Short mmCIF file of N, CA and C in Angstrom, two decimals:
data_model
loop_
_atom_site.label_atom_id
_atom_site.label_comp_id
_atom_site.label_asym_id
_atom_site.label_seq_id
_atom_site.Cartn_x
_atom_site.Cartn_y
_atom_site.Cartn_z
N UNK B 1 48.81 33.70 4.24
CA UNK B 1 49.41 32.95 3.16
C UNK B 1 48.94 31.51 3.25
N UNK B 2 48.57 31.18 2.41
CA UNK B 2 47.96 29.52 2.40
C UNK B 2 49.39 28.49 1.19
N UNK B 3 49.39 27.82 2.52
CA UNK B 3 51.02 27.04 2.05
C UNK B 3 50.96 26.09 0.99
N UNK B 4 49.21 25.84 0.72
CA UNK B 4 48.93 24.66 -0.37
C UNK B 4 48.57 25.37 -1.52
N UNK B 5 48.77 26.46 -1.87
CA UNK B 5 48.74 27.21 -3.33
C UNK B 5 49.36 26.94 -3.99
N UNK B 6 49.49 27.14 -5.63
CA UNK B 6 50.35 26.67 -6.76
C UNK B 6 50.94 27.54 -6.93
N UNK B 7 52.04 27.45 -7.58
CA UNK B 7 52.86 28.53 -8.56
C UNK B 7 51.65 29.81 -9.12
N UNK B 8 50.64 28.88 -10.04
CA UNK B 8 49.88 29.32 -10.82
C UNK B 8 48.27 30.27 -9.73
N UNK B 9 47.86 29.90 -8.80
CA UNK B 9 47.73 30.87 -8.03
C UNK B 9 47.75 31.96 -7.56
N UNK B 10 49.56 31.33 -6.87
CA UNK B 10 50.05 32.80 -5.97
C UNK B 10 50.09 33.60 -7.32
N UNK B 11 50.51 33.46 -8.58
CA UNK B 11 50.64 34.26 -9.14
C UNK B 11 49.49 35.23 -9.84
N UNK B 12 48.22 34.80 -9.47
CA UNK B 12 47.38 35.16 -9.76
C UNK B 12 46.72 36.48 -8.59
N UNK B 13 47.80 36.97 -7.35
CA UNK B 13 47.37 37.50 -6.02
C UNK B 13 47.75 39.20 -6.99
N UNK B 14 46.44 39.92 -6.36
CA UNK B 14 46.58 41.34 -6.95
C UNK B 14 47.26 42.08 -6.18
N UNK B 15 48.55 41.98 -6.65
CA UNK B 15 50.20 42.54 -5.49
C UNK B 15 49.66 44.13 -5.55
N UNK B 16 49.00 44.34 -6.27
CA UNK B 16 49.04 46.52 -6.10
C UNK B 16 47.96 46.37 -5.12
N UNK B 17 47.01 45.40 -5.10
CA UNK B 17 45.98 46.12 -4.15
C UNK B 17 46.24 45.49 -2.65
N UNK B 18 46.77 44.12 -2.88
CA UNK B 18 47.49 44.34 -1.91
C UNK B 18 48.58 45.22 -0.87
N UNK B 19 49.14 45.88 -2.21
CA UNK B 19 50.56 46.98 -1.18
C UNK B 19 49.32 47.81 -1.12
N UNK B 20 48.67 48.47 -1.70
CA UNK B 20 47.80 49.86 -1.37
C UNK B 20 47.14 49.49 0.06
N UNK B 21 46.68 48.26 -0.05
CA UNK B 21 45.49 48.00 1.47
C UNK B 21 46.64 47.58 2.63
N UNK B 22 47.88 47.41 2.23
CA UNK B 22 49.06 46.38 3.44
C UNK B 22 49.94 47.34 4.04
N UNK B 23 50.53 48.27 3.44
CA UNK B 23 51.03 49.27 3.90
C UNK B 23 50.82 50.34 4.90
N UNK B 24 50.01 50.63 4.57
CA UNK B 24 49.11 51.82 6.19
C UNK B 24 48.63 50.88 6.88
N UNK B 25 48.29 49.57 6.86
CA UNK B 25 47.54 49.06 7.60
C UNK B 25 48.48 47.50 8.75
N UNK B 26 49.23 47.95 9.65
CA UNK B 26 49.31 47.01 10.04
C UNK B 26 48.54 46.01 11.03
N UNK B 27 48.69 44.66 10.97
CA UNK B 27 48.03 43.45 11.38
C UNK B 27 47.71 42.67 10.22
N UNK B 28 46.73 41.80 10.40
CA UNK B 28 46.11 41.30 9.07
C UNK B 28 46.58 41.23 7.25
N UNK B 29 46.47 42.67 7.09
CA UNK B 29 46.40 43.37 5.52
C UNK B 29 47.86 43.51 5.54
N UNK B 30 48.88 43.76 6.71
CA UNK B 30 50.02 43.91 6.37
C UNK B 30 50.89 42.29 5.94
N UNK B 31 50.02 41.24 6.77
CA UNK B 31 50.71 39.91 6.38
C UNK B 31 50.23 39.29 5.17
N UNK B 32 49.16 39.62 5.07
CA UNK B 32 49.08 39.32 3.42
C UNK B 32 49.51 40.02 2.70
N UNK B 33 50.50 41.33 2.54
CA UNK B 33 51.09 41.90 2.09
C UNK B 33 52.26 40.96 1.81
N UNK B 34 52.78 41.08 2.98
CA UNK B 34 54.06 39.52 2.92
C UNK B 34 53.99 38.62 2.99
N UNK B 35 52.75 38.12 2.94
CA UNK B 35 52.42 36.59 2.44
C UNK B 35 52.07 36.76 1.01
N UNK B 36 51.01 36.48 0.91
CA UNK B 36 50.45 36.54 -1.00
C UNK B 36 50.76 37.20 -1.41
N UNK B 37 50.90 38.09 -1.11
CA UNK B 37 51.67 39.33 -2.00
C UNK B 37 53.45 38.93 -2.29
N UNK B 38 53.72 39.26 -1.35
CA UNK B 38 55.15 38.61 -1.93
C UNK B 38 55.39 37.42 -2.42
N UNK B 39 54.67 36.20 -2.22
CA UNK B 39 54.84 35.20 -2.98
C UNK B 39 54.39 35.55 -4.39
N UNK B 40 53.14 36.05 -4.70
CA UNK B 40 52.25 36.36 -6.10
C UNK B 40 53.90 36.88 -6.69
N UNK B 41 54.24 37.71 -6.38
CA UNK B 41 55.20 39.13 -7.13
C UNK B 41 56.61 38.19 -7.09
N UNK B 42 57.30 37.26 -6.25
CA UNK B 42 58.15 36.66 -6.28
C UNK B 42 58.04 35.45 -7.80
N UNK B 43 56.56 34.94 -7.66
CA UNK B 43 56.33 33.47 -8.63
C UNK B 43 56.24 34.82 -10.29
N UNK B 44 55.76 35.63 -10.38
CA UNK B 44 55.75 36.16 -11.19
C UNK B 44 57.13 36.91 -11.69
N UNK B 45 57.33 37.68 -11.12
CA UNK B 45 58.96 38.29 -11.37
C UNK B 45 59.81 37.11 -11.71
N UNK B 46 59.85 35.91 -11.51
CA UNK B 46 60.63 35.00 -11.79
C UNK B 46 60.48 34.37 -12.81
N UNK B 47 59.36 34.21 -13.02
CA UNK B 47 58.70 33.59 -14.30
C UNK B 47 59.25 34.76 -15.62
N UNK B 48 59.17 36.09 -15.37
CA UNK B 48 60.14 37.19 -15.86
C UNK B 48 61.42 36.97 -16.24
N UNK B 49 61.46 36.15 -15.74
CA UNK B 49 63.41 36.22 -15.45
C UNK B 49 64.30 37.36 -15.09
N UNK B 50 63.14 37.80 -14.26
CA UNK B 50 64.28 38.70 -13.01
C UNK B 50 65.10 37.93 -11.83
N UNK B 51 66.32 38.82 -11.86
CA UNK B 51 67.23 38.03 -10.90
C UNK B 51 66.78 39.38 -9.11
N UNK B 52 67.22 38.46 -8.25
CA UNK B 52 67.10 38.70 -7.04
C UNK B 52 67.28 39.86 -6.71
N UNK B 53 68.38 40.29 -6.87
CA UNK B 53 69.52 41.28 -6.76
C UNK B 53 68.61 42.86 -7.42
N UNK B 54 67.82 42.59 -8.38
CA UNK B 54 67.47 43.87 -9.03
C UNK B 54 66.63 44.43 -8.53
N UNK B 55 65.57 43.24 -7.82
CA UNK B 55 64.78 44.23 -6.81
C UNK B 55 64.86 44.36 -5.14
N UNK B 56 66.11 43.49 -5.14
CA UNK B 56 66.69 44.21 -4.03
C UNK B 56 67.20 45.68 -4.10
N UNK B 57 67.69 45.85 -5.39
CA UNK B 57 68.37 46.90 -5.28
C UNK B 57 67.15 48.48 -5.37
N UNK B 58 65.95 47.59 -6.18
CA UNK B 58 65.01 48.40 -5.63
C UNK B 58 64.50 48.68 -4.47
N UNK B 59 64.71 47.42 -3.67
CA UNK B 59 64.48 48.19 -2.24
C UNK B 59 65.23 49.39 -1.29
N UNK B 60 67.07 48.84 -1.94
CA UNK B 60 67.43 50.10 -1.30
C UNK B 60 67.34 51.72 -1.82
N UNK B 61 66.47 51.39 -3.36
CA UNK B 61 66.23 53.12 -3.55
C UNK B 61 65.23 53.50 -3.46
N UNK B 62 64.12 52.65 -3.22
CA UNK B 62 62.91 53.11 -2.52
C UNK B 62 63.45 53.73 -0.95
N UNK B 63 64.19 53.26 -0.62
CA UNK B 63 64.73 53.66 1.39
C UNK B 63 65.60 54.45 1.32
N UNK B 64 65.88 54.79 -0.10
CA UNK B 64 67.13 56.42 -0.30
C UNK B 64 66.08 57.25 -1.01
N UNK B 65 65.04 57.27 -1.87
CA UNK B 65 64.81 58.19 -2.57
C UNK B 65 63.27 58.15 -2.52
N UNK B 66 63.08 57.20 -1.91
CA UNK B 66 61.03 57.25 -1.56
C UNK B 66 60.45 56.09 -2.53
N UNK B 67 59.39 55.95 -2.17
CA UNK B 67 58.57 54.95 -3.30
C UNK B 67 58.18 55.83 -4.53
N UNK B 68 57.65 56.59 -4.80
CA UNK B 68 57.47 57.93 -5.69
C UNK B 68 58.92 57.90 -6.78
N UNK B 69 59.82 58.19 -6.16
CA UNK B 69 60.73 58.65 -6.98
C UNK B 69 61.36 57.31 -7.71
N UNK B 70 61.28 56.30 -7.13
CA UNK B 70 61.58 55.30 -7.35
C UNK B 70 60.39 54.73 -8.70
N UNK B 71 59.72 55.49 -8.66
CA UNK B 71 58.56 54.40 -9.88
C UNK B 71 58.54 55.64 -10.75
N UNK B 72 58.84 56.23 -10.56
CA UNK B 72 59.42 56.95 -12.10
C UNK B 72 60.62 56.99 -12.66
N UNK B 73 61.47 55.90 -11.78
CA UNK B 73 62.77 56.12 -13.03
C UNK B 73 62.48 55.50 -13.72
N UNK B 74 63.17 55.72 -14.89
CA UNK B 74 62.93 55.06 -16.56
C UNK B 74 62.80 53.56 -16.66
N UNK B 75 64.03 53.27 -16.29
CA UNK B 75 64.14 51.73 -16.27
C UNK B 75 64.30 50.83 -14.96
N UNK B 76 63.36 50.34 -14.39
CA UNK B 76 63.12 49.86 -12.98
C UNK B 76 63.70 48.31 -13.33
N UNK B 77 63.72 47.59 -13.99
CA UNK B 77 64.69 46.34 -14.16
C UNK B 77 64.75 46.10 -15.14
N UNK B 78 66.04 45.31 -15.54
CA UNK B 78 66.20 44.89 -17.16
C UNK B 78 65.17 44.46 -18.09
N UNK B 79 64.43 43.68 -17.74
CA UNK B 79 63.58 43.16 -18.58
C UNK B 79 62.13 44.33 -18.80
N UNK B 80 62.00 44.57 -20.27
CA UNK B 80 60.91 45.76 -20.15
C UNK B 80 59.21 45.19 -19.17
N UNK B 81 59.04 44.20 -19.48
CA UNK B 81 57.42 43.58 -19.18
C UNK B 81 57.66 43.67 -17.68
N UNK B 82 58.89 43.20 -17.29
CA UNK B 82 58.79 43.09 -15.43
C UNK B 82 59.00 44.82 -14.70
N UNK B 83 59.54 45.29 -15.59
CA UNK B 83 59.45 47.22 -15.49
C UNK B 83 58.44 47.57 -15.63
N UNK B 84 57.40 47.31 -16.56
CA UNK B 84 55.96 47.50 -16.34
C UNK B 84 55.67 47.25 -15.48
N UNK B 85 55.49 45.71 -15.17
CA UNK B 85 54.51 45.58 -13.46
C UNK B 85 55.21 46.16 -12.78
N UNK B 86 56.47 46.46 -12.51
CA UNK B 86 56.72 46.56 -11.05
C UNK B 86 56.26 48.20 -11.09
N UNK B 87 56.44 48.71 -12.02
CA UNK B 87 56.03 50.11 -12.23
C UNK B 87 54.57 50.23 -11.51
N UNK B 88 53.74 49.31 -12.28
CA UNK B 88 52.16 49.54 -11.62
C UNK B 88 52.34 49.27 -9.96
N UNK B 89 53.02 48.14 -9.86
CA UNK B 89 53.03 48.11 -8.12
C UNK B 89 53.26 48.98 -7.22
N UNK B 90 54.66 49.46 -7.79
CA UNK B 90 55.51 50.98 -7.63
C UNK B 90 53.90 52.38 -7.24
N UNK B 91 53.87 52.49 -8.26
CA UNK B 91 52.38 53.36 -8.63
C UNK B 91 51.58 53.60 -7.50
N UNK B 92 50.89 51.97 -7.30
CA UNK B 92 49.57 51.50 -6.29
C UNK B 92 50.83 52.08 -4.94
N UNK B 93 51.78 51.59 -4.58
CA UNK B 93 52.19 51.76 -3.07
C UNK B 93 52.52 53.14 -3.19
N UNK B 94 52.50 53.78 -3.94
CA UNK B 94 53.34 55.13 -3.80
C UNK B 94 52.13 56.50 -3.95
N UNK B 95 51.00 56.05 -3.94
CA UNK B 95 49.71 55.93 -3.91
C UNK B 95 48.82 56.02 -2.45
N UNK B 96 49.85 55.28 -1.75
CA UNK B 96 49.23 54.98 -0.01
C UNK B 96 50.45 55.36 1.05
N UNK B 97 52.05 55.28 0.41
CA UNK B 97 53.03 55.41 1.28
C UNK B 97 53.37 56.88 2.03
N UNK B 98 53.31 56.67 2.73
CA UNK B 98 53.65 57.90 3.85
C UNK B 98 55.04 58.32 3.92
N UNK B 99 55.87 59.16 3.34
CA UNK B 99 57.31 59.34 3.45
C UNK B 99 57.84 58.68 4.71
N UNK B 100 58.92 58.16 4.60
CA UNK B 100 59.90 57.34 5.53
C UNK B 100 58.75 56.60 5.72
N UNK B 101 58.32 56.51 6.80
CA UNK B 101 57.06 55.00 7.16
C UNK B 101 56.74 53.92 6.46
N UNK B 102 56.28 54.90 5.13
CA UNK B 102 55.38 53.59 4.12
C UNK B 102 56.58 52.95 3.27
N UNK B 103 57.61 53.93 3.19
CA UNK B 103 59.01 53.95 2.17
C UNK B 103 59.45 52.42 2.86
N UNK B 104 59.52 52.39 3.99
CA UNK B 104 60.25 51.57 5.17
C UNK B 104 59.41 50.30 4.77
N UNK B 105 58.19 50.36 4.47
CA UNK B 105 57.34 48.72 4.69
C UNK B 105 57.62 48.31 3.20
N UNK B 106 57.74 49.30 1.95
CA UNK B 106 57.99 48.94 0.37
C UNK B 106 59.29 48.49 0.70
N UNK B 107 60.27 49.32 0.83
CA UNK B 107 61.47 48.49 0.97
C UNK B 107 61.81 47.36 1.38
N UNK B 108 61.28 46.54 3.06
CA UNK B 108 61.23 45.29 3.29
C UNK B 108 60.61 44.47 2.41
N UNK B 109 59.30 45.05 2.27
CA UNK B 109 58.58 43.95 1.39
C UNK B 109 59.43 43.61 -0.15
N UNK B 110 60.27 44.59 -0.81
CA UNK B 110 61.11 43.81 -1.77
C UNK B 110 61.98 43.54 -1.35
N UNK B 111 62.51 43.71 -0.43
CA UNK B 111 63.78 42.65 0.15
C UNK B 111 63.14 41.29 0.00
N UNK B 112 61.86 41.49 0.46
CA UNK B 112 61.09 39.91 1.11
C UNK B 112 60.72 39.12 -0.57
N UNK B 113 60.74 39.61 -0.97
CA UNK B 113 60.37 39.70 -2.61
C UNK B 113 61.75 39.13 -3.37
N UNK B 114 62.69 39.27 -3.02
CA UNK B 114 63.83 39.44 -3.62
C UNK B 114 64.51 37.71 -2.91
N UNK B 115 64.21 38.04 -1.79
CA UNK B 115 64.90 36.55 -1.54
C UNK B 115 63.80 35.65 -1.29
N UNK B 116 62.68 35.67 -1.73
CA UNK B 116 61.85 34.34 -2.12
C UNK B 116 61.72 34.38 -3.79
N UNK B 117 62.61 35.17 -4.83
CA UNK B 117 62.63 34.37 -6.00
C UNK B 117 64.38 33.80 -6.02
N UNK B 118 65.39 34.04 -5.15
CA UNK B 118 66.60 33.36 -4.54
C UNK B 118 66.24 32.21 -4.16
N UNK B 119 65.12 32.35 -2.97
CA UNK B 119 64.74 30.72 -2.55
C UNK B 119 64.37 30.04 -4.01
N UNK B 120 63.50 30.09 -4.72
CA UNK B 120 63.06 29.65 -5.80
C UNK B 120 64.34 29.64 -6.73
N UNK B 121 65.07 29.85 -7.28
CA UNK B 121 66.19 29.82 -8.05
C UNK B 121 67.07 28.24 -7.40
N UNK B 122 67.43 28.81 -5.92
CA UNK B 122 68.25 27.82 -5.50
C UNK B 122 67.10 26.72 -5.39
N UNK B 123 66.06 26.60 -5.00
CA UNK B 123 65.65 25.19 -5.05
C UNK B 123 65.67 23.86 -6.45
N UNK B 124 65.35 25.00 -7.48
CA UNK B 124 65.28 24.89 -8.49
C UNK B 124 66.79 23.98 -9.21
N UNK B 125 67.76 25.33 -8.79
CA UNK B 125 69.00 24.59 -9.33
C UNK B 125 69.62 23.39 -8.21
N UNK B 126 69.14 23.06 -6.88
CA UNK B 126 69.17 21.85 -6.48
C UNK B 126 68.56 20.77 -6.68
N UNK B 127 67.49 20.87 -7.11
CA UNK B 127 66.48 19.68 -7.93
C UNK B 127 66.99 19.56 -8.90
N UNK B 128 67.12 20.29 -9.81
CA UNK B 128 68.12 19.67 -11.34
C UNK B 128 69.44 18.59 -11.07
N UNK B 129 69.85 18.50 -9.59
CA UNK B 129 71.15 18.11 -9.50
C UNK B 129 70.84 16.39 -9.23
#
């Protein structure tokens, strides 16, 4: 993760090919998974106006029901455009994930996802103050 990137950047990081190459692969490919990758998918989902909470809650049904089953339910978060991407992301990791194993690294990684657009929210609404 390079700490001097923009908003406009990270958001430019290809989060599917990242989870496809970060997931089976730990060292290296797995921290840019949770580096650029989760920042890219955090600055973007937010820019969405997805709240925290929704893809947290995707993480815990990726870790009850698999990455697979999880990117085919209908409606993956309120907003339709951020259900698209996350769908394609969904897709790419579910694509490379290994039952329980790979399920286990998707799930953290939107936890990790989930509370760096929280960090971003709260910074946000402390600078306004």
């Amino acid at each position: 993760m390079n700490p001097g990137k923009t908003d406009e950047e990270s958001a430019q990081a290809d989060v599917a090919m990242l989870l496809r190459y970060g997931i089976g692969a730990p060292g290296p490919r797995r921290s840019a998974l949770f580096g650029d990758g989760a920042v890219g998918a955090a600055v973007t989902l937010d820019r969405l106006g997805v709240r925290p909470r929704s893809v947290a809650f995707l993480g815990r049904t990726v870790r009850s029901g698999g990455t697979g089953y999880t990117a085919r339910l209908p409606e993956l978060l309120p907003e339709p455009a951020a259900s698209d991407l996350m769908r394609g992301w969904l897709d790419a990791a579910a694509s490379v994930a290994r039952p329980v194993e790979g399920d286990e690294v998707v799930a953290r990684w939107l936890e990790a996802v989930a509370e760096l657009i929280g960090l971003r929210r709260t910074t946000r609404e402390r600078a306004a103050r």
